[in-house]
PDB file of C-alpha atoms in Angstrom:
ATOM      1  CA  UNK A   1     -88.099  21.113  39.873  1.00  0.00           C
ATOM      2  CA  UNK A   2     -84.833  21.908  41.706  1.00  0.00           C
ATOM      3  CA  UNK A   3     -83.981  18.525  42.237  1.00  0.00           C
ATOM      4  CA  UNK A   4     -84.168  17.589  38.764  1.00  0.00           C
ATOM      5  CA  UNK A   5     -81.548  21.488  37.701  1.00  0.00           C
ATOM      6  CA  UNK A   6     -79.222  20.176  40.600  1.00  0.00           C
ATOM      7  CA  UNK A   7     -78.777  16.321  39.330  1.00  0.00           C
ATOM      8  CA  UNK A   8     -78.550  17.880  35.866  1.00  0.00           C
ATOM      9  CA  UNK A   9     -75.876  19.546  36.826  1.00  0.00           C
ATOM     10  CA  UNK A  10     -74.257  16.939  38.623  1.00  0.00           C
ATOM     11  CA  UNK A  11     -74.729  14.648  35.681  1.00  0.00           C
ATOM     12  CA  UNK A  12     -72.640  17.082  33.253  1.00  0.00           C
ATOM     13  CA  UNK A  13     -70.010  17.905  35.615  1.00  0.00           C
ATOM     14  CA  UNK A  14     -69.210  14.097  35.040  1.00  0.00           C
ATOM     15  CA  UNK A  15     -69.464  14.250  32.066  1.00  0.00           C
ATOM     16  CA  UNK A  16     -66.661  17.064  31.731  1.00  0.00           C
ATOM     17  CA  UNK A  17     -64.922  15.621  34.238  1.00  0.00           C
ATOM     18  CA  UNK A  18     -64.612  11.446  32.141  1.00  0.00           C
ATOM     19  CA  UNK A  19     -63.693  13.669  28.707  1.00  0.00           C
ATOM     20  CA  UNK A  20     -61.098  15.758  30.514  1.00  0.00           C
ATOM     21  CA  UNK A  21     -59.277  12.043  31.802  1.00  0.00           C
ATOM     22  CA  UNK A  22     -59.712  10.868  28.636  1.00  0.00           C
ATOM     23  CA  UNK A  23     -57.950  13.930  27.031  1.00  0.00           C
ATOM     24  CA  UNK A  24     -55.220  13.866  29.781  1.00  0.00           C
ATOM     25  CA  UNK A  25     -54.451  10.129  29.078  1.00  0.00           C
ATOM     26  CA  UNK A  26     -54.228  10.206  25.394  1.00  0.00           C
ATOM     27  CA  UNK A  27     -51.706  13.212  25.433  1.00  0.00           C
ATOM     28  CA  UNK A  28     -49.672  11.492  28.018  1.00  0.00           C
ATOM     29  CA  UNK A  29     -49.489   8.218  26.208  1.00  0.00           C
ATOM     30  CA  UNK A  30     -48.322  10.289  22.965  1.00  0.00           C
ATOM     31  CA  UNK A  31     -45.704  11.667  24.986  1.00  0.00           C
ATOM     32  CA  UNK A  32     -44.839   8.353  26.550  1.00  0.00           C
ATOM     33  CA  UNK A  33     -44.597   6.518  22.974  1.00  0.00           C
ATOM     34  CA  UNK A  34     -42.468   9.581  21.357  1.00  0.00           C
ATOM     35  CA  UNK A  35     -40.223   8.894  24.469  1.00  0.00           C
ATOM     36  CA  UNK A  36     -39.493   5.652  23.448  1.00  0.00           C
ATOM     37  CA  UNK A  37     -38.966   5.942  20.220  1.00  0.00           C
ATOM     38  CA  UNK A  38     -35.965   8.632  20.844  1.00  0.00           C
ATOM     39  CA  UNK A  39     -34.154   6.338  23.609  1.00  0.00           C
ATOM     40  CA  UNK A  40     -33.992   3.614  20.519  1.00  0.00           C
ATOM     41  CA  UNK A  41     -32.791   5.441  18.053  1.00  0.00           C
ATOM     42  CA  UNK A  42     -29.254   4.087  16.407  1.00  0.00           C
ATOM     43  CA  UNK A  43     -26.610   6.925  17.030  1.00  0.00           C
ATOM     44  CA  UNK A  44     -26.224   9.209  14.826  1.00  0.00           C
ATOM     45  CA  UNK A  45     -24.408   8.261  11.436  1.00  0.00           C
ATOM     46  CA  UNK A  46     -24.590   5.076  12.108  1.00  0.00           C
ATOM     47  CA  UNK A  47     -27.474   3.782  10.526  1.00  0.00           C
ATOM     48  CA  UNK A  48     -26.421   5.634   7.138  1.00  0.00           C
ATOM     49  CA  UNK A  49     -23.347   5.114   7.418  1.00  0.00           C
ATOM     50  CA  UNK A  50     -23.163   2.658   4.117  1.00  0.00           C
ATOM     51  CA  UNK A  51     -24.974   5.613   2.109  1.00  0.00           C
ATOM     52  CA  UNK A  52     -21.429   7.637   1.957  1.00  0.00           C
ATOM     53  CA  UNK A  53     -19.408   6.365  -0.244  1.00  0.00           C
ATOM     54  CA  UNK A  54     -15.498   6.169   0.609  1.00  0.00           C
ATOM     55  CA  UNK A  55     -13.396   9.659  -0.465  1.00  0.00           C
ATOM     56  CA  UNK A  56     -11.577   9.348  -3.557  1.00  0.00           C
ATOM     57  CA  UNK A  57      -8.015   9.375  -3.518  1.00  0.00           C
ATOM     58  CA  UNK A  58      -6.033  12.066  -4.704  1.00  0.00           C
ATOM     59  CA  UNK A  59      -2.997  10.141  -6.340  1.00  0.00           C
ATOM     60  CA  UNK A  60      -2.846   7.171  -7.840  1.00  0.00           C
ATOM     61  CA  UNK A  61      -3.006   3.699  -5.985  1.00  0.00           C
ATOM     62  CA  UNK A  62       0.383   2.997  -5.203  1.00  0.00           C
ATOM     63  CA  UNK A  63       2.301   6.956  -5.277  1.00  0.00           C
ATOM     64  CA  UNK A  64       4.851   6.991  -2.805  1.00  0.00           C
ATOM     65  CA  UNK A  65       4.539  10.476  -0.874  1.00  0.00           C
ATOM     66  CA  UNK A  66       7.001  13.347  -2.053  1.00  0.00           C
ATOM     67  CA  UNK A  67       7.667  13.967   1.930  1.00  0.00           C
ATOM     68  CA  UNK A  68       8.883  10.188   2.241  1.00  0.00           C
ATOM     69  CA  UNK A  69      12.362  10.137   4.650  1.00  0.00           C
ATOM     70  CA  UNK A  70      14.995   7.482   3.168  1.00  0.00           C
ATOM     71  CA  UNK A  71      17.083   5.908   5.758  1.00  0.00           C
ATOM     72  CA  UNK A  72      20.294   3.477   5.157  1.00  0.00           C
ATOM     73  CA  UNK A  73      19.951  -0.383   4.811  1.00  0.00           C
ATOM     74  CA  UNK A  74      23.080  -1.988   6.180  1.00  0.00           C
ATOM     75  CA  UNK A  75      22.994  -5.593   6.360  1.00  0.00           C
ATOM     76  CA  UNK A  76      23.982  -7.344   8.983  1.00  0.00           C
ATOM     77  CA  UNK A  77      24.741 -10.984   8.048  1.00  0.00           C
ATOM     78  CA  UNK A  78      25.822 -12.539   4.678  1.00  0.00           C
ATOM     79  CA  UNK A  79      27.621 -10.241   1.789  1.00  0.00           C
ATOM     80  CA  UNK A  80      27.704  -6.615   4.067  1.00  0.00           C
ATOM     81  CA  UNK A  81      30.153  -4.706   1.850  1.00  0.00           C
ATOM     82  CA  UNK A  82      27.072  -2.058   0.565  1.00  0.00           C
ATOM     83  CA  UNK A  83      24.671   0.082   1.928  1.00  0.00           C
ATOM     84  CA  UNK A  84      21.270   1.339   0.489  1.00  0.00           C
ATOM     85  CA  UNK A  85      18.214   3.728   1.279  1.00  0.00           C
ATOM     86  CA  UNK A  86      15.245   2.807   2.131  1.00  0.00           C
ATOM     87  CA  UNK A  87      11.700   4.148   2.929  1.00  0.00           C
ATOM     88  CA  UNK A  88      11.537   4.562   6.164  1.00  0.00           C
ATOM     89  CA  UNK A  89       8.935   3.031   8.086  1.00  0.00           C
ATOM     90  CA  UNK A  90       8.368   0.237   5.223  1.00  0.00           C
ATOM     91  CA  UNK A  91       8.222  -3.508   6.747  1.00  0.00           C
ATOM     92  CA  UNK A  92      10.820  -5.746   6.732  1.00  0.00           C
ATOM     93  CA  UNK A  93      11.361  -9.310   6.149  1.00  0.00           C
ATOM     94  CA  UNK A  94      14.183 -11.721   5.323  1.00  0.00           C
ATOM     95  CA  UNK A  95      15.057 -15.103   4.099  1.00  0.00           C
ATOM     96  CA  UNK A  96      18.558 -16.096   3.001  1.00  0.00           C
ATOM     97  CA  UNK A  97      20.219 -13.538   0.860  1.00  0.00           C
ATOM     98  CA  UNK A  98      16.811 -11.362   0.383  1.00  0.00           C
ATOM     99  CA  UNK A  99      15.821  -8.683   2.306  1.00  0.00           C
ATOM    100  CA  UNK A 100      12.084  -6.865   1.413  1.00  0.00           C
ATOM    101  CA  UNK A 101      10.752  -3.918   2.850  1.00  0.00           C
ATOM    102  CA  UNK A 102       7.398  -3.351   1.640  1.00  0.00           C
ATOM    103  CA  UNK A 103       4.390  -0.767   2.022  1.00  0.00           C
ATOM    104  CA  UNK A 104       0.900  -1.218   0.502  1.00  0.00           C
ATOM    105  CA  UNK A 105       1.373  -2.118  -2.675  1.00  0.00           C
ATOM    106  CA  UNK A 106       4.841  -1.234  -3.504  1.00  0.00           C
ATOM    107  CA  UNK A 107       8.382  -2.888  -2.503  1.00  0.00           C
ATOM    108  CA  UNK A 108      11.758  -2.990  -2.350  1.00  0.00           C
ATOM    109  CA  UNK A 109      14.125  -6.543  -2.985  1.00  0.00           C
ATOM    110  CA  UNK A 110      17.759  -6.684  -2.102  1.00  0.00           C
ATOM    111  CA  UNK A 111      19.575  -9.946  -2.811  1.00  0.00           C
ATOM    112  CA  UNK A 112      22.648 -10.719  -2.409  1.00  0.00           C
ATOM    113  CA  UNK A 113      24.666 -13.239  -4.555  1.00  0.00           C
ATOM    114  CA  UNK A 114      28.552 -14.442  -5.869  1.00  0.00           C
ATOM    115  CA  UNK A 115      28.987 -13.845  -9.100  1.00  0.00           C
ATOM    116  CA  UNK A 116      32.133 -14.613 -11.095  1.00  0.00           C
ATOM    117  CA  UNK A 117      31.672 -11.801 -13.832  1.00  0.00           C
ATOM    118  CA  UNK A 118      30.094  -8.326 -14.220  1.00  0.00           C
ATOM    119  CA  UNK A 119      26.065  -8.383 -15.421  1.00  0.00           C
ATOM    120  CA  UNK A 120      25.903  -7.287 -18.872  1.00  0.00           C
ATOM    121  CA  UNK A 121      22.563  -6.580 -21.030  1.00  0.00           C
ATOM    122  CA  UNK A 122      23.412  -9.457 -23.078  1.00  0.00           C
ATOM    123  CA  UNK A 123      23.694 -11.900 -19.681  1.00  0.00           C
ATOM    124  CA  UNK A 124      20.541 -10.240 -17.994  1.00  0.00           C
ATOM    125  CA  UNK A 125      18.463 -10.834 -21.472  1.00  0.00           C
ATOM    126  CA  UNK A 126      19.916 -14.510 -21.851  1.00  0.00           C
ATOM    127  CA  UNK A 127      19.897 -15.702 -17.878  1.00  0.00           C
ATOM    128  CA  UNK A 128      17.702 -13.674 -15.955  1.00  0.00           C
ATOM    129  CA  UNK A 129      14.540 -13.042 -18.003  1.00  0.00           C
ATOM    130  CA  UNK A 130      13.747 -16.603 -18.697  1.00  0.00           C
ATOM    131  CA  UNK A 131      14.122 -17.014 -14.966  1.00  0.00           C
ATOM    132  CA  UNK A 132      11.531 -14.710 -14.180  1.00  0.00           C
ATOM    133  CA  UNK A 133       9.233 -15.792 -16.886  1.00  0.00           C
ATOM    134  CA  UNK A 134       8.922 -18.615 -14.140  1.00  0.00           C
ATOM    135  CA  UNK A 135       8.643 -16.714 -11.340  1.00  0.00           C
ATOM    136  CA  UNK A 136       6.381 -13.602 -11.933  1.00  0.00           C
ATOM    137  CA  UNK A 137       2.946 -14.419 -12.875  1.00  0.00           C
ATOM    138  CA  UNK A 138       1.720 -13.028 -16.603  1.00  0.00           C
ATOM    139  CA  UNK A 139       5.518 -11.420 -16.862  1.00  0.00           C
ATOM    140  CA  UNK A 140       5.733  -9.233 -20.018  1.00  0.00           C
ATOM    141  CA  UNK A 141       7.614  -6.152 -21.893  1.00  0.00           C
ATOM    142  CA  UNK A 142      11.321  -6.993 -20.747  1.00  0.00           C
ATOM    143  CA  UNK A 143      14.119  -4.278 -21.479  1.00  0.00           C
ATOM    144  CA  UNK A 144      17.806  -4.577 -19.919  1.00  0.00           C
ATOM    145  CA  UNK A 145      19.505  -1.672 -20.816  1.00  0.00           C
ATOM    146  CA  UNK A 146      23.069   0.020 -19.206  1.00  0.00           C
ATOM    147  CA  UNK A 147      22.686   2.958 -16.525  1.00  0.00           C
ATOM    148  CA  UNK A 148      24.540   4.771 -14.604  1.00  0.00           C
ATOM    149  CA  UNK A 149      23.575   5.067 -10.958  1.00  0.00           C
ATOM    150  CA  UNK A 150      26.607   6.877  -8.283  1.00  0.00           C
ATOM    151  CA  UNK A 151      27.730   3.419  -8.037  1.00  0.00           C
ATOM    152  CA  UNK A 152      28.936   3.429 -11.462  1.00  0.00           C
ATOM    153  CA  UNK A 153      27.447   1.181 -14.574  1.00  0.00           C
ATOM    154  CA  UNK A 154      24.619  -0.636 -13.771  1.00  0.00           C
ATOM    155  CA  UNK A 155      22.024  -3.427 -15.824  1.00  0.00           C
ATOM    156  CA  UNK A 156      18.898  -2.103 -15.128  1.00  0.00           C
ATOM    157  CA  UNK A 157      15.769  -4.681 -16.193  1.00  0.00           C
ATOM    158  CA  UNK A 158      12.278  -2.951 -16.639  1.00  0.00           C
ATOM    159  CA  UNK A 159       9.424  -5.303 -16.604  1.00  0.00           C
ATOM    160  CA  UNK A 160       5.500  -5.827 -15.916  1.00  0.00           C
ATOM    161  CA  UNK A 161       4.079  -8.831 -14.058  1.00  0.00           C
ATOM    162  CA  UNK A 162       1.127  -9.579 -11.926  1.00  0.00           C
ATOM    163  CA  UNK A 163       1.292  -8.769  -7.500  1.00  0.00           C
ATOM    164  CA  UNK A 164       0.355 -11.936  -5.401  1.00  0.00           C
ATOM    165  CA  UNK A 165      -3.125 -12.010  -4.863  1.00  0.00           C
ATOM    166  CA  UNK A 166      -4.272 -10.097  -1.529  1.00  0.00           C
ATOM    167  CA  UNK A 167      -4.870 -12.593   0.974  1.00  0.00           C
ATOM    168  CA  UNK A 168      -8.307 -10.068   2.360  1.00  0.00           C
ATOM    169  CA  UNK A 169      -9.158  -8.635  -1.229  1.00  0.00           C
ATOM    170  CA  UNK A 170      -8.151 -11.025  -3.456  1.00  0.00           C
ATOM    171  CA  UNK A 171      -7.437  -8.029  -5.904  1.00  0.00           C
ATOM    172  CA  UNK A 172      -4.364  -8.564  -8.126  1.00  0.00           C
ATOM    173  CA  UNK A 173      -2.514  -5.372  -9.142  1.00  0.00           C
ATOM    174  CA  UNK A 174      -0.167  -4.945 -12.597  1.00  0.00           C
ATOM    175  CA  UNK A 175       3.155  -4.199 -10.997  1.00  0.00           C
ATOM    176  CA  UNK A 176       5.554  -2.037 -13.067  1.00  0.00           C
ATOM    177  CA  UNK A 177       9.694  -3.967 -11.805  1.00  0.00           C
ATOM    178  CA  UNK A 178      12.943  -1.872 -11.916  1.00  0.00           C
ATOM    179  CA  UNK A 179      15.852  -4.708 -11.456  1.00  0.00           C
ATOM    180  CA  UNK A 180      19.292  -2.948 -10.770  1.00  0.00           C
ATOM    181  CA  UNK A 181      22.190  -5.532 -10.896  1.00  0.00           C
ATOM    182  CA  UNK A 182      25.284  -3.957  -9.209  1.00  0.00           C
ATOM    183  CA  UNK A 183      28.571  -6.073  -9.196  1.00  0.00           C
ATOM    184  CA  UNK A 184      31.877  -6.013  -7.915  1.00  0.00           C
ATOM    185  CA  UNK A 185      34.968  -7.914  -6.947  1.00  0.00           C
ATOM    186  CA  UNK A 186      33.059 -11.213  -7.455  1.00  0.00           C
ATOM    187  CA  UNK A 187      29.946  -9.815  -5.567  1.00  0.00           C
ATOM    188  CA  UNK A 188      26.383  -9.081  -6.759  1.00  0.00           C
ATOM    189  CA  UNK A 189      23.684  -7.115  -5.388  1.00  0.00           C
ATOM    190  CA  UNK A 190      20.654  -6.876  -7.217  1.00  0.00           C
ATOM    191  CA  UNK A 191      17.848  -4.176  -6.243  1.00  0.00           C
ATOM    192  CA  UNK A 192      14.387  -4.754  -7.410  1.00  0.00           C
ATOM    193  CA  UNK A 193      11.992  -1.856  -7.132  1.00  0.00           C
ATOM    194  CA  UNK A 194       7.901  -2.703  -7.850  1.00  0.00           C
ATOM    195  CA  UNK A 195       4.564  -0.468  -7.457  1.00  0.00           C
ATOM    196  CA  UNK A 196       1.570  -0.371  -9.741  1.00  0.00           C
ATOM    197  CA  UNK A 197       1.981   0.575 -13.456  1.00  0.00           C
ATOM    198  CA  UNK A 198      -0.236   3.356 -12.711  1.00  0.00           C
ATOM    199  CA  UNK A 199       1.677   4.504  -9.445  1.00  0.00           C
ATOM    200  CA  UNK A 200       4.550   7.719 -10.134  1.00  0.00           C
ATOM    201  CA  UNK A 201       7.772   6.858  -8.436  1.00  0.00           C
ATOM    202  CA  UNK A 202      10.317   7.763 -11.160  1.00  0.00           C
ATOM    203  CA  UNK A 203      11.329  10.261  -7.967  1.00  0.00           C
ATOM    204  CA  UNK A 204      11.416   7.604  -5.123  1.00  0.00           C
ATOM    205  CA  UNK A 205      13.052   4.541  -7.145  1.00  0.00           C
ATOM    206  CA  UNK A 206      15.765   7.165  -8.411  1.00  0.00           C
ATOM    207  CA  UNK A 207      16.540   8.101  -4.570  1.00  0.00           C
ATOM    208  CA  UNK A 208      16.759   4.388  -4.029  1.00  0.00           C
ATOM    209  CA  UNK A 209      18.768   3.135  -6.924  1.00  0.00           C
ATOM    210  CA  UNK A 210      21.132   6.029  -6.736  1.00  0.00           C
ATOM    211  CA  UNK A 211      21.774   5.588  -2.873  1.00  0.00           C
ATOM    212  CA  UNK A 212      23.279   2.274  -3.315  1.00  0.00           C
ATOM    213  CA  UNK A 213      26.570   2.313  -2.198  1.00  0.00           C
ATOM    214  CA  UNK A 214      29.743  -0.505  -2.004  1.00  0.00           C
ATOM    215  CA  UNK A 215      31.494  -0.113   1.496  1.00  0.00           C
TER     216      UNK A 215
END
């Protein structure tokens, strides 16, 4: 009989020993699998990272900042008998007698041009607004009205019209246009200030308008 108690025992001491593998390799292929699954995760805030939506803006599209630094525009070629601030910082480009300097979506237009008699609101009204009925896309609400600026007596134009379309967006935006047309001694400069109709730069397009200055 203690043949039979001794392979008895023999037989469950296998038996413990095949359940105790089999317990040891299932908990170290869970471990192995929750391994892999951490080393491919996406980093963190990436995969989400469409769920937040963009922070809303404070000011208006378009507000020029109240800490904005104006520096002088002197040109250097053509009609050079003025000078003008600008943003600084803006971009600039030129062809013929216009110079831009634009930021986002607002800008500033300086052209030059002879002229054999002072602007008045009557020549602005008669000349100029059917010009830019051609020019500006949906143009609307036209006023030319007399204003003083430290130059003197100025035309000022106040109009709406439609921006070029974004070449990314393709968004349009309603531009709000301050046309100031300074003259003197058979010389006109005319300073055209746009932004959004929503935008608030009463502040920033009086700096500019009031800086002009004949030289």
């Amino acid at each position: 009989m203690a043949p039979v108690r001794t392979s008895a025992a023999v037989g469950l001491a296998l038996v413990a020993a095949v359940i105790t593998g089999c317990s040891g390799s299932g908990s170290h292929s869970g471990s192995g699998s929750h391994s892999g699954s951490a080393t491919s995760a996406a980093p963190a805030g990436v995969g989400n990272a469409g769920a937040t939506p963009a922070p809303t803006e404070s000011n208006p599209p378009g507000d020029i900042p109240d800490n904005q630094v104006y520096v002088a525009y002197r040109p250097g070629t053509g009609f050079t008998g003025f000078t003008v601030k600008v943003p600084e910082g803006w971009a600039r480009t030129g062809q013929g007698a216009t110079t831009v300097f634009t930021d986002k979506l607002n800008t500033v237009r300086v052209t030059t041009a002879t002229a054999s008699a002072a602007p008045t609101v009557g020549s602005v009204t008669n000349t100029v607004v059917p010009q830019l009925k051609t020019q500006v896309p949906k143009f609307a609400a036209p006023k030319a009205t007399e204003v003083t600026r430290h130059a003197g007596r100025v035309v000022r134009l106040t109009y709406q019209g439609d921006s070029a379309k974004d070449p990314v967006t393709g968004k349009v935006v309603r531009d709000t246009f301050e046309r100031y047309a300074f003259y003197r001694q058979g010389h006109e400069v005319d300073l055209t200030l746009s932004g959004p109709v929503n935008a608030d730069n009463v502040d920033p397009w009086r700096i500019v308008s009031d800086s002009f200055a004949w030289r």
